[in-house]
Coordinates of N, CA and C in Angstrom, one line a residue:
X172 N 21.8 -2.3 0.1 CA 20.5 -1.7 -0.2 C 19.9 -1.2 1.2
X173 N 19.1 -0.1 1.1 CA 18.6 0.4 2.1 C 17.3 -0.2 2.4
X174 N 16.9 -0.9 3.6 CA 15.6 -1.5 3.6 C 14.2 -0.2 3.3
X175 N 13.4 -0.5 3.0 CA 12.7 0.7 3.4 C 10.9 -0.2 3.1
X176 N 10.3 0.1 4.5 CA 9.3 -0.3 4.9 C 8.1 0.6 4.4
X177 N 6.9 0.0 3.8 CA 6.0 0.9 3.2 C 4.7 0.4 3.7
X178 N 4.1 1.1 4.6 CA 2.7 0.8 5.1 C 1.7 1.1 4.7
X179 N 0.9 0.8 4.0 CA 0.0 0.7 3.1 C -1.3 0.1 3.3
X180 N -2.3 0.5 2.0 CA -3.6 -0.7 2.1 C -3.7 -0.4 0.6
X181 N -4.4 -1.1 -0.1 CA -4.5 -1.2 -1.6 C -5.7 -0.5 -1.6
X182 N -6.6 0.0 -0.6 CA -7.6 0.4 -0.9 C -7.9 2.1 -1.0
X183 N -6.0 2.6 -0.5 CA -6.0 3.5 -0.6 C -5.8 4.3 -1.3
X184 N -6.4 5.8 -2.1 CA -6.0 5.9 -3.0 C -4.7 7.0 -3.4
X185 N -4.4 7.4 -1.9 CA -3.1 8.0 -1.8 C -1.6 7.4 -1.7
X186 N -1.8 5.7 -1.7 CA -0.9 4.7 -1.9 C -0.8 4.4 -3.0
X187 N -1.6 5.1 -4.0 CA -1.1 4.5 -5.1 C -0.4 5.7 -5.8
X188 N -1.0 6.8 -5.7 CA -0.5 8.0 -6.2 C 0.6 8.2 -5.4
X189 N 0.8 8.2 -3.7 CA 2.4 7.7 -3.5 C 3.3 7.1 -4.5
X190 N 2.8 5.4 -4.5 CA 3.5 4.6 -4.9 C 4.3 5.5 -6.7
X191 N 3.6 5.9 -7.1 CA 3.5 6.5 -8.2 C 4.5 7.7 -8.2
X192 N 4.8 8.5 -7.5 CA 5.5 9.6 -7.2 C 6.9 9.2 -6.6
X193 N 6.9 8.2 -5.7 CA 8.1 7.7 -5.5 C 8.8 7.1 -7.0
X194 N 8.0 5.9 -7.6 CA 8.6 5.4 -8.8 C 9.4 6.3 -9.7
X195 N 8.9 8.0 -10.1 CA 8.9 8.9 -10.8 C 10.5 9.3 -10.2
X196 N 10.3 9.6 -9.3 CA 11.4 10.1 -8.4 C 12.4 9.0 -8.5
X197 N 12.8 7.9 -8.4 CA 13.4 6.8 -8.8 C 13.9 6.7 -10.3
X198 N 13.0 6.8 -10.5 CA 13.4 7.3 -12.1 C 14.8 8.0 -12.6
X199 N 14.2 9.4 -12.2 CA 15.0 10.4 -11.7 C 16.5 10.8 -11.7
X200 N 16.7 9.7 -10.2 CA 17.8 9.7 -10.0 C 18.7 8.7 -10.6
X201 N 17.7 7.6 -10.9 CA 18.7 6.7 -12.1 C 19.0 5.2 -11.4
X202 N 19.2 5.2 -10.5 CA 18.9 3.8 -9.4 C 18.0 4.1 -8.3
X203 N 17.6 2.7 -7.6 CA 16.6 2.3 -6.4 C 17.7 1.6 -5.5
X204 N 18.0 2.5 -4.3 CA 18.8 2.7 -3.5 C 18.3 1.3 -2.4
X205 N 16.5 1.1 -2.4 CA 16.0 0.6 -1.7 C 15.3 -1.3 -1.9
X206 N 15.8 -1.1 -0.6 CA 15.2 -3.2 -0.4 C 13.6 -2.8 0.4
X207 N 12.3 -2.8 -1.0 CA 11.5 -2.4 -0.3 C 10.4 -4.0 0.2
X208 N 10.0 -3.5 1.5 CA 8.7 -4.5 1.6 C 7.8 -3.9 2.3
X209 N 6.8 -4.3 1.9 CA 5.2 -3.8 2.3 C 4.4 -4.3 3.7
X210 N 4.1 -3.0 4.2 CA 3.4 -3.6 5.5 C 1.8 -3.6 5.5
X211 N 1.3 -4.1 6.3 CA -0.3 -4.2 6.3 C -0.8 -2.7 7.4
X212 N -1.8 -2.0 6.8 CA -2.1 -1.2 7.7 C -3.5 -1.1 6.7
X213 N -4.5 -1.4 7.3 CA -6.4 -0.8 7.2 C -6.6 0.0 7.5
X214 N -7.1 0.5 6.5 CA -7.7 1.8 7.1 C -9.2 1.6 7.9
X215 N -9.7 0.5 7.4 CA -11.3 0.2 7.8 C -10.9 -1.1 8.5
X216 N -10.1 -1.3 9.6 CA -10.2 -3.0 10.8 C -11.2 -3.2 11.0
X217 N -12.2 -2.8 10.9 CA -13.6 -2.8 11.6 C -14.6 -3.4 10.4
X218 N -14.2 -3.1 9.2 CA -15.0 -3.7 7.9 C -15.5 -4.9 7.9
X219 N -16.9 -5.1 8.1 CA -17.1 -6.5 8.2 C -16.5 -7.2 6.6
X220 N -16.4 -8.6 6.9 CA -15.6 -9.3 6.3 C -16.6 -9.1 4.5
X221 N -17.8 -9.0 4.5 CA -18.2 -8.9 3.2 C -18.1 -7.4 2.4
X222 N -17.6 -6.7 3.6 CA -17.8 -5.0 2.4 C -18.9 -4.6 3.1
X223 N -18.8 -3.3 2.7 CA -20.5 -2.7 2.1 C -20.3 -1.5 1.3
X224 N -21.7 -1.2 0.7 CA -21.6 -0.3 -0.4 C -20.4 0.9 0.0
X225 N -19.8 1.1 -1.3 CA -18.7 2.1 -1.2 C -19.5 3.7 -0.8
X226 N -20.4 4.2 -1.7 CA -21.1 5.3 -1.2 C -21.5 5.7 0.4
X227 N -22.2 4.6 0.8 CA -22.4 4.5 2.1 C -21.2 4.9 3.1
X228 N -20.5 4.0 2.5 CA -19.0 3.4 3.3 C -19.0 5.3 3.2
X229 N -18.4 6.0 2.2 CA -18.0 6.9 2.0 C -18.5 8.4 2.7
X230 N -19.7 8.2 2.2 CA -21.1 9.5 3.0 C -20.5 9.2 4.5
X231 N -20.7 7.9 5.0 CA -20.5 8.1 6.6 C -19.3 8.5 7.1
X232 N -18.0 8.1 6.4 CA -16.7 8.8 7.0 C -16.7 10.2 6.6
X233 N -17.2 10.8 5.2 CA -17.0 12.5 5.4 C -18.3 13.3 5.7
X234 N -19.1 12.5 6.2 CA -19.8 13.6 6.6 C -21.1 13.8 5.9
X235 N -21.4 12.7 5.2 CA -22.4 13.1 4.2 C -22.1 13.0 2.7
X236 N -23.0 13.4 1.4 CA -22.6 13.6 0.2 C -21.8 14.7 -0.3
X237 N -22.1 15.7 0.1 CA -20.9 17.0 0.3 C -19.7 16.5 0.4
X238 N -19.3 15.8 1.8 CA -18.0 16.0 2.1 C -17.4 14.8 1.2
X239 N -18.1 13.5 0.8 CA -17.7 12.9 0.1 C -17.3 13.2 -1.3
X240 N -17.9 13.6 -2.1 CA -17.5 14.3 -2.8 C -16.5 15.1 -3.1
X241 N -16.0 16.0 -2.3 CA -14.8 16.7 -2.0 C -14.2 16.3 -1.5
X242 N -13.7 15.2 -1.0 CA -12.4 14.6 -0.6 C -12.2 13.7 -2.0
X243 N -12.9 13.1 -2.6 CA -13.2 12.4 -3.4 C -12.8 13.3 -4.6
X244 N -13.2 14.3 -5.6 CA -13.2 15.0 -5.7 C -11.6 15.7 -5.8
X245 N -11.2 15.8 -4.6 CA -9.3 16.3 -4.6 C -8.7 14.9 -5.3
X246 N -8.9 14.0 -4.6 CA -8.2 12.3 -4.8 C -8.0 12.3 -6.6
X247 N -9.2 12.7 -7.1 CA -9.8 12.6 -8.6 C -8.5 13.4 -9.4
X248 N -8.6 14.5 -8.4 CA -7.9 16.1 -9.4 C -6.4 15.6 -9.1
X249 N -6.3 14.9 -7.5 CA -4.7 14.4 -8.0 C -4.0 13.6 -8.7
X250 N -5.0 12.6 -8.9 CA -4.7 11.6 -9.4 C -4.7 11.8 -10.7
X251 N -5.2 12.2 -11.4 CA -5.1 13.1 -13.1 C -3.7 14.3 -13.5
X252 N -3.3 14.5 -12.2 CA -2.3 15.6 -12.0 C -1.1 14.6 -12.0
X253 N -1.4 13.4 -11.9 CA -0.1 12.5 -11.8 C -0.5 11.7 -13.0
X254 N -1.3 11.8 -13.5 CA -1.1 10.8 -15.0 C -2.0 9.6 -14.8
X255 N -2.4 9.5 -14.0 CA -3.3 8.0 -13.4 C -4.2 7.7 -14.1
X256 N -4.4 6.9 -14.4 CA -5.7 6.4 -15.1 C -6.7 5.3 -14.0
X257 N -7.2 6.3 -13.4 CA -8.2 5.5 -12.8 C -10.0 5.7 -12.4
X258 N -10.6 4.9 -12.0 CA -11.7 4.8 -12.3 C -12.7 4.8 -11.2
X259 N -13.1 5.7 -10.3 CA -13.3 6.1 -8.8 C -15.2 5.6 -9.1
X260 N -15.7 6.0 -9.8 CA -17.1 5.5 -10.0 C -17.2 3.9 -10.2
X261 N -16.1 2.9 -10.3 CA -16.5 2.2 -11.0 C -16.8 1.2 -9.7
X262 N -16.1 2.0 -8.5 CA -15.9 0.8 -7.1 C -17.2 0.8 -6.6
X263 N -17.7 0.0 -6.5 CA -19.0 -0.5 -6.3 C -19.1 -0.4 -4.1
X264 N -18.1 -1.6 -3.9 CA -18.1 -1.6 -2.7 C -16.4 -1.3 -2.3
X265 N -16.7 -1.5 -0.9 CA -15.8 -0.8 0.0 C -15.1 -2.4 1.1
X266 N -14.0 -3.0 0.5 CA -13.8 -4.4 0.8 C -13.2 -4.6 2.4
X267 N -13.1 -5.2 3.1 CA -12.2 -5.6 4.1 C -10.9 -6.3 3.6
X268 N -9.6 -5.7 3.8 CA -9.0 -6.2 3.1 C -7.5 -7.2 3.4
X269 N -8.0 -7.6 4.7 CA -7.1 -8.6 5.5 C -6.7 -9.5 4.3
X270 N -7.4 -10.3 3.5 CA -7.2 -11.3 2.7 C -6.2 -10.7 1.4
X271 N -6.3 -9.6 1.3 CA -5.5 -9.0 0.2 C -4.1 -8.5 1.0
X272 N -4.1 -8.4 1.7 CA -2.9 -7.4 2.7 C -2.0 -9.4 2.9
X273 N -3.0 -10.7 3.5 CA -2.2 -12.1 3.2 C -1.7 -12.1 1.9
X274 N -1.9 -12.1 0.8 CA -1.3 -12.0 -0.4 C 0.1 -11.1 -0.9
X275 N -0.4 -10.2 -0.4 CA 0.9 -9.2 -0.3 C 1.6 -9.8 0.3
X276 N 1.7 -10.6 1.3 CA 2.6 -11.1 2.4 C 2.8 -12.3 1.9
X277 N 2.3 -13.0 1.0 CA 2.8 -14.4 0.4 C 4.1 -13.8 -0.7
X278 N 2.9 -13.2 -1.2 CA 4.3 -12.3 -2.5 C 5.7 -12.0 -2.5
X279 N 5.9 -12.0 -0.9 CA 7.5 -11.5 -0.5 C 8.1 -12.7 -0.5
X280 N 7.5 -13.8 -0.5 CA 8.7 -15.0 -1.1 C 9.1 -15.5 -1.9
X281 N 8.4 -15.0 -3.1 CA 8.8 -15.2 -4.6 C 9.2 -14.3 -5.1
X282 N 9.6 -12.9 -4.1 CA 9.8 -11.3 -4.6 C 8.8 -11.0 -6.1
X283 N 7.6 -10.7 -5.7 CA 6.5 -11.0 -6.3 C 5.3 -9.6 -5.8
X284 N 5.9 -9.1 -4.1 CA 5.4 -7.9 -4.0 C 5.0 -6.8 -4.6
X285 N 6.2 -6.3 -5.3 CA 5.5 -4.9 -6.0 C 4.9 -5.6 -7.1
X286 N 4.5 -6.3 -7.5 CA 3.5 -7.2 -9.0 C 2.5 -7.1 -8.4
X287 N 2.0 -7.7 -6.7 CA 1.1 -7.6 -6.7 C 0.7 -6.5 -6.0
X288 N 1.2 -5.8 -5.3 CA 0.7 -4.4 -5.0 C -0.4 -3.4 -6.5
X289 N 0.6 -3.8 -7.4 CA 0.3 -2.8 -8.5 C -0.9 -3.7 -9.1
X290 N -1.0 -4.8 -8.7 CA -2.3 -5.8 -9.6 C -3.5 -5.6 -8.8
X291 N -3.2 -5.3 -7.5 CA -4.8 -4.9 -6.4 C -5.2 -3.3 -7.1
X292 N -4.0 -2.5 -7.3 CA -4.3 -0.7 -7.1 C -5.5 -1.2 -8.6
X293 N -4.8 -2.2 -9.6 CA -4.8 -2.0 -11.0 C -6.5 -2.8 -10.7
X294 N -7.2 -3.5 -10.0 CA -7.7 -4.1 -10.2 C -9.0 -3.1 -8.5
X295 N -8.3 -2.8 -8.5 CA -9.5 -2.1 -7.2 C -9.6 -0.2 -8.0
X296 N -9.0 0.4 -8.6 CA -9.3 1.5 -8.8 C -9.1 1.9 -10.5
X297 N -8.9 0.8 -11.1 CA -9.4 0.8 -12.6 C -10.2 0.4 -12.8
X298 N -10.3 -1.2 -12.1 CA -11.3 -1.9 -12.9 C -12.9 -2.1 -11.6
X299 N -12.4 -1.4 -10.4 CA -13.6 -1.4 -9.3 C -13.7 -2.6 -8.8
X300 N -12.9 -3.7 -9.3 CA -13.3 -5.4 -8.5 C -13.2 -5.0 -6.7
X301 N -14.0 -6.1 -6.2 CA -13.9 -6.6 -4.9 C -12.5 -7.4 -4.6
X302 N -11.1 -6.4 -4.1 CA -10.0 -7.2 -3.9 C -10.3 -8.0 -2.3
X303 N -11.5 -8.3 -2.2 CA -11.7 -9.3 -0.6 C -12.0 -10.3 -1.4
X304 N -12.2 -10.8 -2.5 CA -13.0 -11.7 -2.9 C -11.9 -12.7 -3.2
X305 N -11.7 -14.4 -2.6 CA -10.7 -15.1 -3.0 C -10.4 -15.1 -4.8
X306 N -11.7 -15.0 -5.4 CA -11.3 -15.5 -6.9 C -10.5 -14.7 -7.5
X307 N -10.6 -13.3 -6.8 CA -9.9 -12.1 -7.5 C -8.1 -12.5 -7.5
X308 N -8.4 -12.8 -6.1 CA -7.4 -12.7 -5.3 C -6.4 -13.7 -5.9
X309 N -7.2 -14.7 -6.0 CA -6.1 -16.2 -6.8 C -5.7 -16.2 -8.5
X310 N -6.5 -15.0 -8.8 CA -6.8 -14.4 -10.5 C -5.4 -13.7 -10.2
X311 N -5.3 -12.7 -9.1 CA -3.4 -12.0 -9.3 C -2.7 -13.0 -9.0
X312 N -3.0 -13.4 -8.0 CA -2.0 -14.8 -7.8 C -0.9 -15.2 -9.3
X313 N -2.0 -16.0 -9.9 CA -1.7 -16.6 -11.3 C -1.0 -15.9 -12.1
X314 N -1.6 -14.0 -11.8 CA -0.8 -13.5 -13.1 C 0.2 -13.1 -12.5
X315 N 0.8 -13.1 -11.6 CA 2.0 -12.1 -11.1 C 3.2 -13.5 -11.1
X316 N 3.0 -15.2 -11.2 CA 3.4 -15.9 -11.4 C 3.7 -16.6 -9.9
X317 N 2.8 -16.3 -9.0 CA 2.4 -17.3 -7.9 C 2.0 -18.3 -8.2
X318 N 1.6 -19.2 -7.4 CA 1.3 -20.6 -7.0 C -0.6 -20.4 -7.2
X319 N -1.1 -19.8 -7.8 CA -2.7 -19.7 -7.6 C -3.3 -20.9 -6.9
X320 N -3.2 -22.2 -7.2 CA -3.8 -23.3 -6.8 C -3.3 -23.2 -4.8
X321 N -2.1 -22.6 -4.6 CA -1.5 -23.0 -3.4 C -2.2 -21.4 -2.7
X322 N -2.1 -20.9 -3.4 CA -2.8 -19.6 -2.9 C -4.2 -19.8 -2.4
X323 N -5.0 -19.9 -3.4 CA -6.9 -20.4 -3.1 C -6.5 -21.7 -2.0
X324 N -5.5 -22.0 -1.6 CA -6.4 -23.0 -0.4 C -5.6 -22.1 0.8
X325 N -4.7 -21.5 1.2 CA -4.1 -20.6 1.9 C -5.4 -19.6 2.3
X326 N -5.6 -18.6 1.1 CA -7.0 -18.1 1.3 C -8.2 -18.7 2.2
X327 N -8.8 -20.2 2.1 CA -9.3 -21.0 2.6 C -9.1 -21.5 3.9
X328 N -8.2 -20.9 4.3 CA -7.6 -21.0 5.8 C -7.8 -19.1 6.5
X329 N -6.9 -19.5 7.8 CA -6.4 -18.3 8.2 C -5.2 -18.1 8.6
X330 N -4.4 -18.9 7.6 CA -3.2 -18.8 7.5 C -2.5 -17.1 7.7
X331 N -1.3 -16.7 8.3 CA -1.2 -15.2 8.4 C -1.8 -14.6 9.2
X332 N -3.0 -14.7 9.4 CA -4.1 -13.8 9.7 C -3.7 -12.7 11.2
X333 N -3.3 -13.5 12.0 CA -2.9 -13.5 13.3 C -1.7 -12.7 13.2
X334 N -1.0 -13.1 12.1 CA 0.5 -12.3 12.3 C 0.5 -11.3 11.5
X335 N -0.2 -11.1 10.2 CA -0.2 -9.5 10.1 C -1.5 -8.6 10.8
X336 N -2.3 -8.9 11.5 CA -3.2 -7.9 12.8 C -1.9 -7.7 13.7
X337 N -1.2 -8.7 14.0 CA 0.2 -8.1 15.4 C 1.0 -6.9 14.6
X338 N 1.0 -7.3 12.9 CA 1.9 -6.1 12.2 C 1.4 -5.0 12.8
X339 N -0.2 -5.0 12.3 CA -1.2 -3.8 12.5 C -1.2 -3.2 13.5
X340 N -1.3 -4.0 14.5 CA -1.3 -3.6 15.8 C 0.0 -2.7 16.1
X341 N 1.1 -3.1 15.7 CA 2.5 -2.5 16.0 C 2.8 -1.5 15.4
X342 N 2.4 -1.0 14.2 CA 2.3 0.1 13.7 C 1.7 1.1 14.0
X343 N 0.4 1.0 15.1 CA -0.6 1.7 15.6 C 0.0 2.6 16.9
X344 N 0.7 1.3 17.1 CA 1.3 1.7 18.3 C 2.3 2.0 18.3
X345 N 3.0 2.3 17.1 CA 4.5 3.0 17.2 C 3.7 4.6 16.1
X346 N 2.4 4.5 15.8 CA 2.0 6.0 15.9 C 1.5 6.8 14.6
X347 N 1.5 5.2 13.7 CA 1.2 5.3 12.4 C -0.2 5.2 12.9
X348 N -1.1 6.3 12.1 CA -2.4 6.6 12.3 C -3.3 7.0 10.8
X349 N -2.3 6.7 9.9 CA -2.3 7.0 8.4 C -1.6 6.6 7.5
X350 N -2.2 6.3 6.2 CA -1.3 5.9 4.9 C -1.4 6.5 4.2
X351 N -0.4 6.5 2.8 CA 1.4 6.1 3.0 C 2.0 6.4 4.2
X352 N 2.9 5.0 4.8 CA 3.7 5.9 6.0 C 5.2 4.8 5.3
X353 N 6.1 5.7 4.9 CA 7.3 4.9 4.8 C 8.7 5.2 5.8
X354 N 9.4 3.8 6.4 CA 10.5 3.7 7.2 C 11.3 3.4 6.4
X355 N 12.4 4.2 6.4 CA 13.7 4.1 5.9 C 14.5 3.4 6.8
X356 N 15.5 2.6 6.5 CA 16.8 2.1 7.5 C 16.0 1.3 8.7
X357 N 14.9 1.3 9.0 CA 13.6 1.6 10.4 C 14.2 3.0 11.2
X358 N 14.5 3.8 10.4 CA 14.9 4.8 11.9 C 13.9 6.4 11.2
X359 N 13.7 6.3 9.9 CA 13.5 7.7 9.1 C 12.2 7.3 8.5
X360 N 11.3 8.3 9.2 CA 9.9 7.9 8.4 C 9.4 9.1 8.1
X361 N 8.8 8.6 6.7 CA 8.1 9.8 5.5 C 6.7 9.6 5.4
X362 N 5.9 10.5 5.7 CA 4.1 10.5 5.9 C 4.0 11.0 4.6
X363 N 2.5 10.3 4.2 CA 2.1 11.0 3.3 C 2.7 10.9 1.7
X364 N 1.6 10.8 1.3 CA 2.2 10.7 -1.0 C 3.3 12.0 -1.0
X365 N 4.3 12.1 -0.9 CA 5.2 13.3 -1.1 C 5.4 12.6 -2.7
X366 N 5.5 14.3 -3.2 CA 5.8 14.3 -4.7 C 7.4 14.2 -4.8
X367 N 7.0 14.0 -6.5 CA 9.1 13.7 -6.3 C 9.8 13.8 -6.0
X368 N 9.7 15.4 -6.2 CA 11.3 16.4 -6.0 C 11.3 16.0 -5.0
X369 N 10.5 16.3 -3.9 CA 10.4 15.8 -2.5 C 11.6 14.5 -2.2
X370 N 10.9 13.5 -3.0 CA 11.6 12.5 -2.5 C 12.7 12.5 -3.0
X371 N 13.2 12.8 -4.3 CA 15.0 13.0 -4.9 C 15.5 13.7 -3.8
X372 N 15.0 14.6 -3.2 CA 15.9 15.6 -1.6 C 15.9 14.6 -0.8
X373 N 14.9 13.3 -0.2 CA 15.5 12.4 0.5 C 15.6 11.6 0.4
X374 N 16.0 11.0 -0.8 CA 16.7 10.0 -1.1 C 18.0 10.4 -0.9
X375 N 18.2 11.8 -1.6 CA 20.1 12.2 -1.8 C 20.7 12.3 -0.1
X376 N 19.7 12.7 0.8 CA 19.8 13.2 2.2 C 20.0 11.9 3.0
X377 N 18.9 11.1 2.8 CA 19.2 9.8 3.7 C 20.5 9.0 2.9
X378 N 20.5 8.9 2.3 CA 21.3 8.5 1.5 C 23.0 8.8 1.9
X379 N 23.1 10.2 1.9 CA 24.5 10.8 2.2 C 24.7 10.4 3.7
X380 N 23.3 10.3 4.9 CA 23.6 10.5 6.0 C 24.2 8.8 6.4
X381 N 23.2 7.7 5.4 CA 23.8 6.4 6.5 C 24.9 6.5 5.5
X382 N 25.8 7.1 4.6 CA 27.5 6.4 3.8 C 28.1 6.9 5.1
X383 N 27.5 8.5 5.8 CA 28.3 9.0 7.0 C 28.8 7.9 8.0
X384 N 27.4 7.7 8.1 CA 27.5 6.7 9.5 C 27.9 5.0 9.9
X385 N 27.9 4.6 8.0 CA 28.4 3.1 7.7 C 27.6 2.7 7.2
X386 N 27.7 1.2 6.9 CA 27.1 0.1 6.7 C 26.0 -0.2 7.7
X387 N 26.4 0.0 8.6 CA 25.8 -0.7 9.9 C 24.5 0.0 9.9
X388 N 23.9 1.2 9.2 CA 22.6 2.1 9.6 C 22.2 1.5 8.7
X389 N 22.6 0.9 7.3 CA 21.5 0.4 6.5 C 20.5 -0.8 7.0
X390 N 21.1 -1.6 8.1 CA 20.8 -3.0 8.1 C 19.6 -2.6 8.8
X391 N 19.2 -1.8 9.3 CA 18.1 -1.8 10.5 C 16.7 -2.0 9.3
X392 N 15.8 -2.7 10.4 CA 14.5 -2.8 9.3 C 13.5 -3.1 10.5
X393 N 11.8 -2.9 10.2 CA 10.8 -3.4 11.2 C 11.1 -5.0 11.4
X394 N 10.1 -5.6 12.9 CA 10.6 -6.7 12.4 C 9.6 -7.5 12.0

């Protein structure tokens, strides 16, 4: 399997429409070439720990209600262009989402990640919940077939906390300044929701290049 590293935030809504475009493209080809795991990357580090209003949150990064709107606006028209059913008025606030990004990171030991990736997107941009909020948070827990009880007291700590900000931090600084950012093999990295066809050309491309070069290029991964 090829490792391939996916940096992400659940709050994003070009991570999901990625996530979505890759799957399609997977489809596609007929197998998943890839040993995927998910990395932590915020878009808002700075979010105090309770949120604040999404509109606010929003006006002040584009510029006003104009520009929000129209970024907002494209997100809407892509995401309809890909089949998405989601619900952009319904998000109330705008979460910090360290505690959700620990979850994701418990999930990789029960190979339980992509369940809960898709249960935050499903649960922050259908249904608008606060994915900062522990209850939410121990609510996927339970359905994706985690330990909920062992989760809510994990949450209750700061278990992680410390080791995925060093992720953050390492990402920043190897130049990731944006999400989707995905590493293939750790050596091949793909910016940005690329649409399928896109990704069937590199899947077939990376693909052909590490059988060239062996076994040995698959093994590489962040660490």
């Amino acid at each position: 399997m090829i490792p391939l590293d996916i940096i992400s935030d659940p709050i994003c809504p070009w991570c999901l429409i990625g996530k979505t475009r890759l799957e399609r493209a997977l489809e596609k080809v007929g197998h998943n070439p890839f040993s995927t795991r998910w990395r932590m990357f915020r878009l808002n580090p700075d979010m105090p720990d309770a949120g604040m209003d999404r509109r606010a949150y929003l006006e002040a990064k584009f510029g006003g209600p104009e520009g929000a709107d129209r970024v907002y606006g494209h997100i809407a028209e892509a995401a309809a262009g890909d089949g998405l059913d989601v619900d952009l008025g319904a998000i109330g606030r705008a979460p910090q989402t360290l505690n959700a990004h620990r979850l994701i990171r418990w999930a990789e030991q029960d190979d339980h990640q992509d369940e809960a990736v898709d249960a935050l997107f499903d649960r922050y941009f259908r249904r608008g919940e606060d994915i900062s909020d522990p209850a939410v948070l121990t609510a996927v827990a339970g359905e994706i077939g985690m330990d909920a009880a062992m989760v809510a007291r994990l949450l209750d700590s700061d278990a992680d906390s410390e080791a995925l900000i060093e992720e953050e931090t390492a990402a920043r600084e190897m130049g990731v300044s944006g999400v989707p950012c995905y590493i293939i093999a750790g050596k091949y990295v793909v910016q940005g929701a690329q649409d399928a066809d896109t990704w069937m050309r590199i899947i077939e491309e990376i693909s052909e290049a590490l059988v060239e070069k062996g076994n040995a290029a698959v093994e590489g991964s962040l660490p």
